[in-house]
Amino acid sequence: MLITLTTDFGWGSTYVAAVKGVLLGMNPALRLVDLTHAIAPQDLKHAAVFLAETIPWFPAGTIHLIVVDPGVGTERNLLYIEAGGHRLLAPDNGCWLPAATRLGGPLSVRRLADNRYWRNPVSSTFHGRDILAPVAAHLSLGLSPDALGPQVQTWVALHLPEPVIRDGHLEGEVLFVDAFGNLLTNIPGTDLALMANHSAQVEIQFNELDERAAVVKTYSEAQPGALVALASSWGTLEIAVAHGSAARRLGIGPGARIIISLCQDGGD
Amino acid sequence: MLITLTTDFGWGSTYVAAVKGVLLGMNPALRLVDLTHAIAPQDLKHAAVFLAETIPWFPAGTIHLIVVDPGVGTERNLLYIEAGGHRLLAPDNGCWLPAATRLGGPLSVRRLADNRYWRNPVSSTFHGRDILAPVAAHLSLGLSPDALGPQVQTWVALHLPEPVIRDGHLEGEVLFVDAFGNLLTNIPGTDLALMANHSAQVEIQFNELDERAAVVKTYSEAQPGALVALASSWGTLEIAVAHGSAARRLGIGPGARIIISLCQDGGD
Amino acid sequence: MLITLTTDFGWGSTYVAAVKGVLLGMNPALRLVDLTHAIAPQDLKHAAVFLAETIPWFPAGTIHLIVVDPGVGTERNLLYIEAGGHRLLAPDNGCWLPAATRLGGPLSVRRLADNRYWRNPVSSTFHGRDILAPVAAHLSLGLSPDALGPQVQTWVALHLPEPVIRDGHLEGEVLFVDAFGNLLTNIPGTDLALMANHSAQVEIQFNELDERAAVVKTYSEAQPGALVALASSWGTLEIAVAHGSAARRLGIGPGARIIISLCQDGGD
C-alpha cells in the first residue's frame, strides 16, 4: 500500500520522521513516498498548486497524507476525501481541493470524528502525527472510511487564481518558481506552442518592469541569457532564461501578478 | 525489513547514496526510510535529540543506522545496541543513548569486532559505508548479533541537558528550532496545559532579552505576531510566534540557555 | 524492482513528485530510491562525478533514472545503457559515461525511438516525466530493451578531468565539496596513505593561495582547525580542516584547479 507524504515541516525535521514512525509502527508493510516537505510554512496556495500538479500522476488507491495545517488546534475539521479512486487526508483548509478537482471532483468527504482511530492522547499542535497518520495507517489496514466519521457536504474552498483578460491583455500570476529559476504561471500556454514557429514575441509587465520575450518551443532555441516564453510541461505559460534564472533576472517570485501581451510587430 | 537512516551527510550527498547502495547491494529486499540527513555536521547533541524524539515511534524489529561520527578513524568503537526490540548501529559517542533510554534502556550492547562482516578494505574516513552499512545488511539477512563482537558494559555517555530550578525560576535550553521558527526546549510543559485557560503569562529571559509570552494551548489562540508559550507536541515548553518565527523574532537558536518565570500579575 | 532517481530538480520540487507518480502509476510495485535531487542545475560534470561514485554500489539489475538534461527539447537523443548488469536511462550528454566506465564500460547502448512506450503527448521541456519515466516503468514490467529503439555505436563523451604532472607537481581539480566542507579532488591518494605515518606535508596552491597541510590517515589525528591532506574514502586526495571547513577556510569550491607538491623538508 502506497502512502505519499506532503508537508511544510522541512526535509529531515523530527516531525516528518515521527509521522513516518507512526505510520510504519502501525503498518510496517507500508511503502512511503516523500512528495515534498518543502511547502513554504503554512502556505496553502503553494500546497494547493503542488498537490494539483503531482497527485493525479499516482495510481488509484494511493493514500495521500497532507499536513499543511496553519489552523492546528482550532475548531477546523480534519477531512477524508475520495476523488478519482485516490484517498486524501488533509485539514479542512482547501489545499486539497484543486487536486481533487483535477481528479474529477470529491466523491465523498468525511469529517474525522471517531477518536478510536487516533493516537491517545492527541496533542494540541501536531495532528499530523496524532490523527492523520494513525487514520491513514488504519485505512491501509482495511478500515472502512465509513468508520472515520460522518459525511459532510461543505468544506473550506480554495481555488487557484484564474487568469483574466483585461483590455486585450492577459493578467495572471506566477504560481511557483522551479529550481532553475523558471517562472510557472497560471496563464494558458496552448496558443504559445502554435506561435513558437513564427518568431512571435510577448511583452511581460510586472510593476515597473516591461520586457520582451521570444516565444519558443524549448529553452535551447534561444541564445544563452535570452528571455523566453514557452508552454510549460504543465501546459501553462512559462517564462525562462536560457541557461539562466528568470526569477533572478526579473526579480519575480511566487504570487507576482504579471501582464502578458502579444507584440504586434513580431521580432525586432 | 526496515532500516532507517540518520546522518549528518546532507540531503543528496554522495555519502548517503553510497550507503544506500551498499545496503541494497547486499540485500535488495530492504526497505530504507530516510529519517534525516540534516543533522548539523558532527553535532552529537542534535543527533541525540533527534533520535530520542523519532526512533521510538518505529516498530520493534527496525534497524536504525546512525552515522554521525566525528571520531571516525580514531580508536572509538562502533556499537550494536538492542533496546525495546529495536536494533541500533552507531559510533560509540553517546548520540544513541537518549533514544535507547526512552526505549527502556539498552538491553545488550556489542562492540563491532569481526571484520568478516565489514567491507574489505575499510577506509579511514567512512565507516558508515564500510562497517555500519554492511553489518546492518548482514543483520537484516538473519545474522545473529552474537557474531558481531563481544558484549560491552561501558560506553560513552551523552545525556541531554536537564532543566534546573534556580531562585524559583526554571532554567533550560533550546534543543532545536523547527521549520516554522518555533523554539523547542527541554523544560517540562505539563503544567502549561493547565495554565492555558487562565490568561497566564511567562517571562522569558535570554542574555539581555526579557519578554513576556501568553500561555496558550495552541498557536491560533493568539493574535498573529504575538509571542506565546505552550506545551509542545513532545510535551515540553515551546516558544512560538503565531504565524511567525520565534527564532527570528528573539534571535535565539539551538543551545541557547533561557530562564522562564511565571508572571505573578497575570495578563497585563 | 529497484529504480534510483538522480535529478537536478531540487528536493521536493513538483518535477520529482511527478516523475515518482508516473513511475508508480504504471508499476505500483516499484521501489524508488532517491539518490539526489541536488545536482547543481544542468551541471553535467557534477552529475557525472556523483553517478560514478554512487551507482556502482547498487545491485546488478537496478534501473537508474538520470534526469539532468540541459538539452531538453533539442535533437539530442535519450539513451538506454547496459553496463555491469545495471540499466541506465539518461540523456545523451555524457553524464552517465564515467559511471558506466566504472561498471566495466557500456555493453549496449540504445537510442529511445519507439514512442509507444512514452507518454502521449510528450511535452517540449520535461522528457524525464514523459519519456524516461514511462520507459523505466515499462522495463521494470519486463519489456525487452530491444523494443526501445536501435542500438547506437556513438554518443556524447564526457570524461572527468584527469590530474596531470607538471614540473614535478601534481595539478588536479576539486570535484566536489561535501557537507563538512572537505574538498574531494581527482588527484590519486594512494601514496598519501603510505606517507601518513611519517609527518609528511604537502603544499597546496590555488591562485594566490599557498598553504601547507600535514598528511594524515584520518581527520582526528590533527588538532582542531589544522589543515590536513588525506586519502579520501573514494581513494583520492582530500583536503580537510579538522572539526572545520576547508572550503570556507581556503575559499575553494568545485572546479577549482589546485597544485599539490610534496614538501621536501618534512614537518616544520
mmCIF file of N, CA, C and O in Angstrom, chain C residues 80-123:
data_model
loop_
_atom_site.group_PDB
_atom_site.id
_atom_site.type_symbol
_atom_site.label_atom_id
_atom_site.label_comp_id
_atom_site.label_asym_id
_atom_site.label_seq_id
_atom_site.Cartn_x
_atom_site.Cartn_y
_atom_site.Cartn_z
ATOM 1 N N TYR C 80 19.286 4.374 -23.576
ATOM 2 C CA TYR C 80 19.238 3.228 -22.661
ATOM 3 C C TYR C 80 20.624 2.602 -22.684
ATOM 4 O O TYR C 80 21.149 2.304 -23.756
ATOM 5 N N ILE C 81 21.243 2.421 -21.509
ATOM 6 C CA ILE C 81 22.609 1.911 -21.441
ATOM 7 C C ILE C 81 22.663 0.705 -20.504
ATOM 8 O O ILE C 81 22.111 0.761 -19.397
ATOM 9 N N GLU C 82 23.311 -0.364 -20.951
ATOM 10 C CA GLU C 82 23.575 -1.503 -20.078
ATOM 11 C C GLU C 82 25.048 -1.541 -19.739
ATOM 12 O O GLU C 82 25.900 -1.419 -20.632
ATOM 13 N N ALA C 83 25.351 -1.700 -18.448
ATOM 14 C CA ALA C 83 26.757 -1.779 -18.043
ATOM 15 C C ALA C 83 26.815 -2.533 -16.726
ATOM 16 O O ALA C 83 26.133 -2.169 -15.761
ATOM 17 N N GLY C 84 27.599 -3.596 -16.706
ATOM 18 C CA GLY C 84 27.805 -4.359 -15.474
ATOM 19 C C GLY C 84 26.517 -4.881 -14.874
ATOM 20 O O GLY C 84 26.403 -4.989 -13.649
ATOM 21 N N GLY C 85 25.529 -5.175 -15.731
ATOM 22 C CA GLY C 85 24.261 -5.689 -15.214
ATOM 23 C C GLY C 85 23.305 -4.595 -14.769
ATOM 24 O O GLY C 85 22.155 -4.874 -14.438
ATOM 25 N N HIS C 86 23.771 -3.337 -14.739
ATOM 26 C CA HIS C 86 22.899 -2.203 -14.403
ATOM 27 C C HIS C 86 22.255 -1.676 -15.680
ATOM 28 O O HIS C 86 22.796 -1.830 -16.769
ATOM 29 N N ARG C 87 21.123 -1.002 -15.517
ATOM 30 C CA ARG C 87 20.446 -0.387 -16.654
ATOM 31 C C ARG C 87 20.263 1.101 -16.368
ATOM 32 O O ARG C 87 19.679 1.471 -15.350
ATOM 33 N N LEU C 88 20.794 1.928 -17.244
ATOM 34 C CA LEU C 88 20.728 3.367 -17.059
ATOM 35 C C LEU C 88 19.851 3.989 -18.143
ATOM 36 O O LEU C 88 19.883 3.564 -19.300
ATOM 37 N N LEU C 89 19.077 4.987 -17.752
ATOM 38 C CA LEU C 89 18.306 5.790 -18.706
ATOM 39 C C LEU C 89 18.726 7.232 -18.506
ATOM 40 O O LEU C 89 18.637 7.760 -17.388
ATOM 41 N N ALA C 90 19.192 7.872 -19.573
ATOM 42 C CA ALA C 90 19.752 9.220 -19.422
ATOM 43 C C ALA C 90 19.762 9.921 -20.760
ATOM 44 O O ALA C 90 19.761 9.277 -21.812
ATOM 45 N N PRO C 91 19.811 11.261 -20.727
ATOM 46 C CA PRO C 91 20.002 11.996 -21.982
ATOM 47 C C PRO C 91 21.402 11.715 -22.530
ATOM 48 O O PRO C 91 22.326 11.377 -21.775
ATOM 49 N N ASP C 92 21.553 11.883 -23.815
ATOM 50 C CA ASP C 92 22.845 11.653 -24.472
ATOM 51 C C ASP C 92 23.736 12.885 -24.290
ATOM 52 O O ASP C 92 23.998 13.633 -25.228
ATOM 53 N N ASN C 93 24.168 13.095 -23.045
ATOM 54 C CA ASN C 93 25.040 14.245 -22.766
ATOM 55 C C ASN C 93 26.310 13.830 -22.037
ATOM 56 O O ASN C 93 27.071 14.671 -21.564
ATOM 57 N N GLY C 94 26.514 12.524 -21.912
ATOM 58 C CA GLY C 94 27.771 12.037 -21.356
ATOM 59 C C GLY C 94 27.817 11.882 -19.853
ATOM 60 O O GLY C 94 28.730 11.234 -19.322
ATOM 61 N N CYS C 95 26.819 12.419 -19.124
ATOM 62 C CA CYS C 95 26.920 12.409 -17.658
ATOM 63 C C CYS C 95 26.896 10.986 -17.100
ATOM 64 O O CYS C 95 27.344 10.747 -15.989
ATOM 65 N N TRP C 96 26.382 10.048 -17.873
ATOM 66 C CA TRP C 96 26.283 8.659 -17.429
ATOM 67 C C TRP C 96 27.572 7.875 -17.706
ATOM 68 O O TRP C 96 27.750 6.765 -17.184
ATOM 69 N N LEU C 97 28.483 8.418 -18.528
ATOM 70 C CA LEU C 97 29.594 7.630 -19.045
ATOM 71 C C LEU C 97 30.633 7.236 -17.992
ATOM 72 O O LEU C 97 31.038 6.066 -17.938
ATOM 73 N N PRO C 98 31.069 8.158 -17.128
ATOM 74 C CA PRO C 98 32.040 7.725 -16.115
ATOM 75 C C PRO C 98 31.496 6.608 -15.214
ATOM 76 O O PRO C 98 32.236 5.689 -14.852
ATOM 77 N N ALA C 99 30.203 6.662 -14.875
ATOM 78 C CA ALA C 99 29.623 5.574 -14.081
ATOM 79 C C ALA C 99 29.655 4.266 -14.860
ATOM 80 O O ALA C 99 30.043 3.215 -14.339
ATOM 81 N N ALA C 100 29.251 4.320 -16.126
ATOM 82 C CA ALA C 100 29.257 3.099 -16.940
ATOM 83 C C ALA C 100 30.674 2.568 -17.107
ATOM 84 O O ALA C 100 30.896 1.350 -17.127
ATOM 85 N N THR C 101 31.650 3.473 -17.203
ATOM 86 C CA THR C 101 33.045 3.044 -17.322
ATOM 87 C C THR C 101 33.469 2.274 -16.073
ATOM 88 O O THR C 101 34.104 1.224 -16.155
ATOM 89 N N ARG C 102 33.091 2.784 -14.906
ATOM 90 C CA ARG C 102 33.430 2.079 -13.661
ATOM 91 C C ARG C 102 32.727 0.733 -13.554
ATOM 92 O O ARG C 102 33.176 -0.158 -12.837
ATOM 93 N N LEU C 103 31.609 0.604 -14.238
ATOM 94 C CA LEU C 103 30.876 -0.667 -14.229
ATOM 95 C C LEU C 103 31.400 -1.619 -15.297
ATOM 96 O O LEU C 103 30.791 -2.649 -15.571
ATOM 97 N N GLY C 104 32.511 -1.258 -15.940
ATOM 98 C CA GLY C 104 33.110 -2.143 -16.934
ATOM 99 C C GLY C 104 32.923 -1.662 -18.356
ATOM 100 O O GLY C 104 33.332 -2.342 -19.306
ATOM 101 N N GLY C 105 32.268 -0.516 -18.510
ATOM 102 C CA GLY C 105 32.045 0.039 -19.841
ATOM 103 C C GLY C 105 30.676 -0.335 -20.355
ATOM 104 O O GLY C 105 30.112 -1.376 -19.979
ATOM 105 N N PRO C 106 30.103 0.505 -21.222
ATOM 106 C CA PRO C 106 28.767 0.227 -21.751
ATOM 107 C C PRO C 106 28.780 -0.983 -22.683
ATOM 108 O O PRO C 106 29.556 -1.042 -23.621
ATOM 109 N N LEU C 107 27.936 -1.956 -22.397
ATOM 110 C CA LEU C 107 27.843 -3.170 -23.231
ATOM 111 C C LEU C 107 26.873 -2.977 -24.378
ATOM 112 O O LEU C 107 27.041 -3.538 -25.447
ATOM 113 N N SER C 108 25.840 -2.206 -24.095
ATOM 114 C CA SER C 108 24.818 -1.989 -25.123
ATOM 115 C C SER C 108 24.232 -0.618 -24.882
ATOM 116 O O SER C 108 23.900 -0.264 -23.747
ATOM 117 N N VAL C 109 24.138 0.175 -25.946
ATOM 118 C CA VAL C 109 23.534 1.498 -25.846
ATOM 119 C C VAL C 109 22.467 1.609 -26.926
ATOM 120 O O VAL C 109 22.730 1.312 -28.094
ATOM 121 N N ARG C 110 21.265 1.983 -26.530
ATOM 122 C CA ARG C 110 20.175 2.137 -27.481
ATOM 123 C C ARG C 110 19.630 3.559 -27.431
ATOM 124 O O ARG C 110 19.600 4.187 -26.386
ATOM 125 N N ARG C 111 19.192 4.029 -28.570
ATOM 126 C CA ARG C 111 18.516 5.317 -28.681
ATOM 127 C C ARG C 111 17.025 5.090 -28.507
ATOM 128 O O ARG C 111 16.445 4.255 -29.203
ATOM 129 N N LEU C 112 16.404 5.801 -27.582
ATOM 130 C CA LEU C 112 14.965 5.645 -27.378
ATOM 131 C C LEU C 112 14.250 6.204 -28.604
ATOM 132 O O LEU C 112 14.406 7.378 -28.947
ATOM 133 N N ALA C 113 13.497 5.360 -29.261
ATOM 134 C CA ALA C 113 12.903 5.767 -30.541
ATOM 135 C C ALA C 113 11.426 5.395 -30.664
ATOM 136 O O ALA C 113 10.676 6.069 -31.372
ATOM 137 N N ASP C 114 11.000 4.372 -29.983
ATOM 138 C CA ASP C 114 9.624 3.900 -30.180
ATOM 139 C C ASP C 114 8.690 4.605 -29.193
ATOM 140 O O ASP C 114 8.657 4.281 -28.004
ATOM 141 N N ASN C 115 7.926 5.564 -29.712
ATOM 142 C CA ASN C 115 7.118 6.383 -28.807
ATOM 143 C C ASN C 115 5.864 5.678 -28.285
ATOM 144 O O ASN C 115 5.091 6.283 -27.549
ATOM 145 N N ARG C 116 5.680 4.409 -28.618
ATOM 146 C CA ARG C 116 4.589 3.671 -27.972
ATOM 147 C C ARG C 116 4.844 3.488 -26.476
ATOM 148 O O ARG C 116 3.917 3.225 -25.717
ATOM 149 N N TYR C 117 6.110 3.605 -26.081
ATOM 150 C CA TYR C 117 6.435 3.417 -24.665
ATOM 151 C C TYR C 117 6.587 4.738 -23.936
ATOM 152 O O TYR C 117 7.105 4.795 -22.843
ATOM 153 N N TRP C 118 6.166 5.820 -24.577
ATOM 154 C CA TRP C 118 6.270 7.138 -23.986
ATOM 155 C C TRP C 118 4.882 7.617 -23.592
ATOM 156 O O TRP C 118 3.877 7.084 -24.029
ATOM 157 N N ARG C 119 4.868 8.672 -22.797
ATOM 158 C CA ARG C 119 3.617 9.354 -22.540
ATOM 159 C C ARG C 119 3.189 10.072 -23.824
ATOM 160 O O ARG C 119 4.031 10.514 -24.598
ATOM 161 N N ASN C 120 1.904 10.190 -24.009
ATOM 162 C CA ASN C 120 1.405 10.853 -25.195
ATOM 163 C C ASN C 120 0.365 11.881 -24.758
ATOM 164 O O ASN C 120 -0.634 11.509 -24.132
ATOM 165 N N PRO C 121 0.552 13.192 -25.032
ATOM 166 C CA PRO C 121 1.635 13.789 -25.821
ATOM 167 C C PRO C 121 2.895 13.987 -24.973
ATOM 168 O O PRO C 121 2.823 14.025 -23.739
ATOM 169 N N VAL C 122 4.005 14.152 -25.643
ATOM 170 C CA VAL C 122 5.280 14.454 -24.984
ATOM 171 C C VAL C 122 5.445 15.971 -24.927
ATOM 172 O O VAL C 122 5.295 16.636 -25.947
ATOM 173 N N SER C 123 5.728 16.494 -23.770
ATOM 174 C CA SER C 123 5.973 17.937 -23.654
ATOM 175 C C SER C 123 7.334 18.281 -24.260
ATOM 176 O O SER C 123 8.158 17.402 -24.524
#
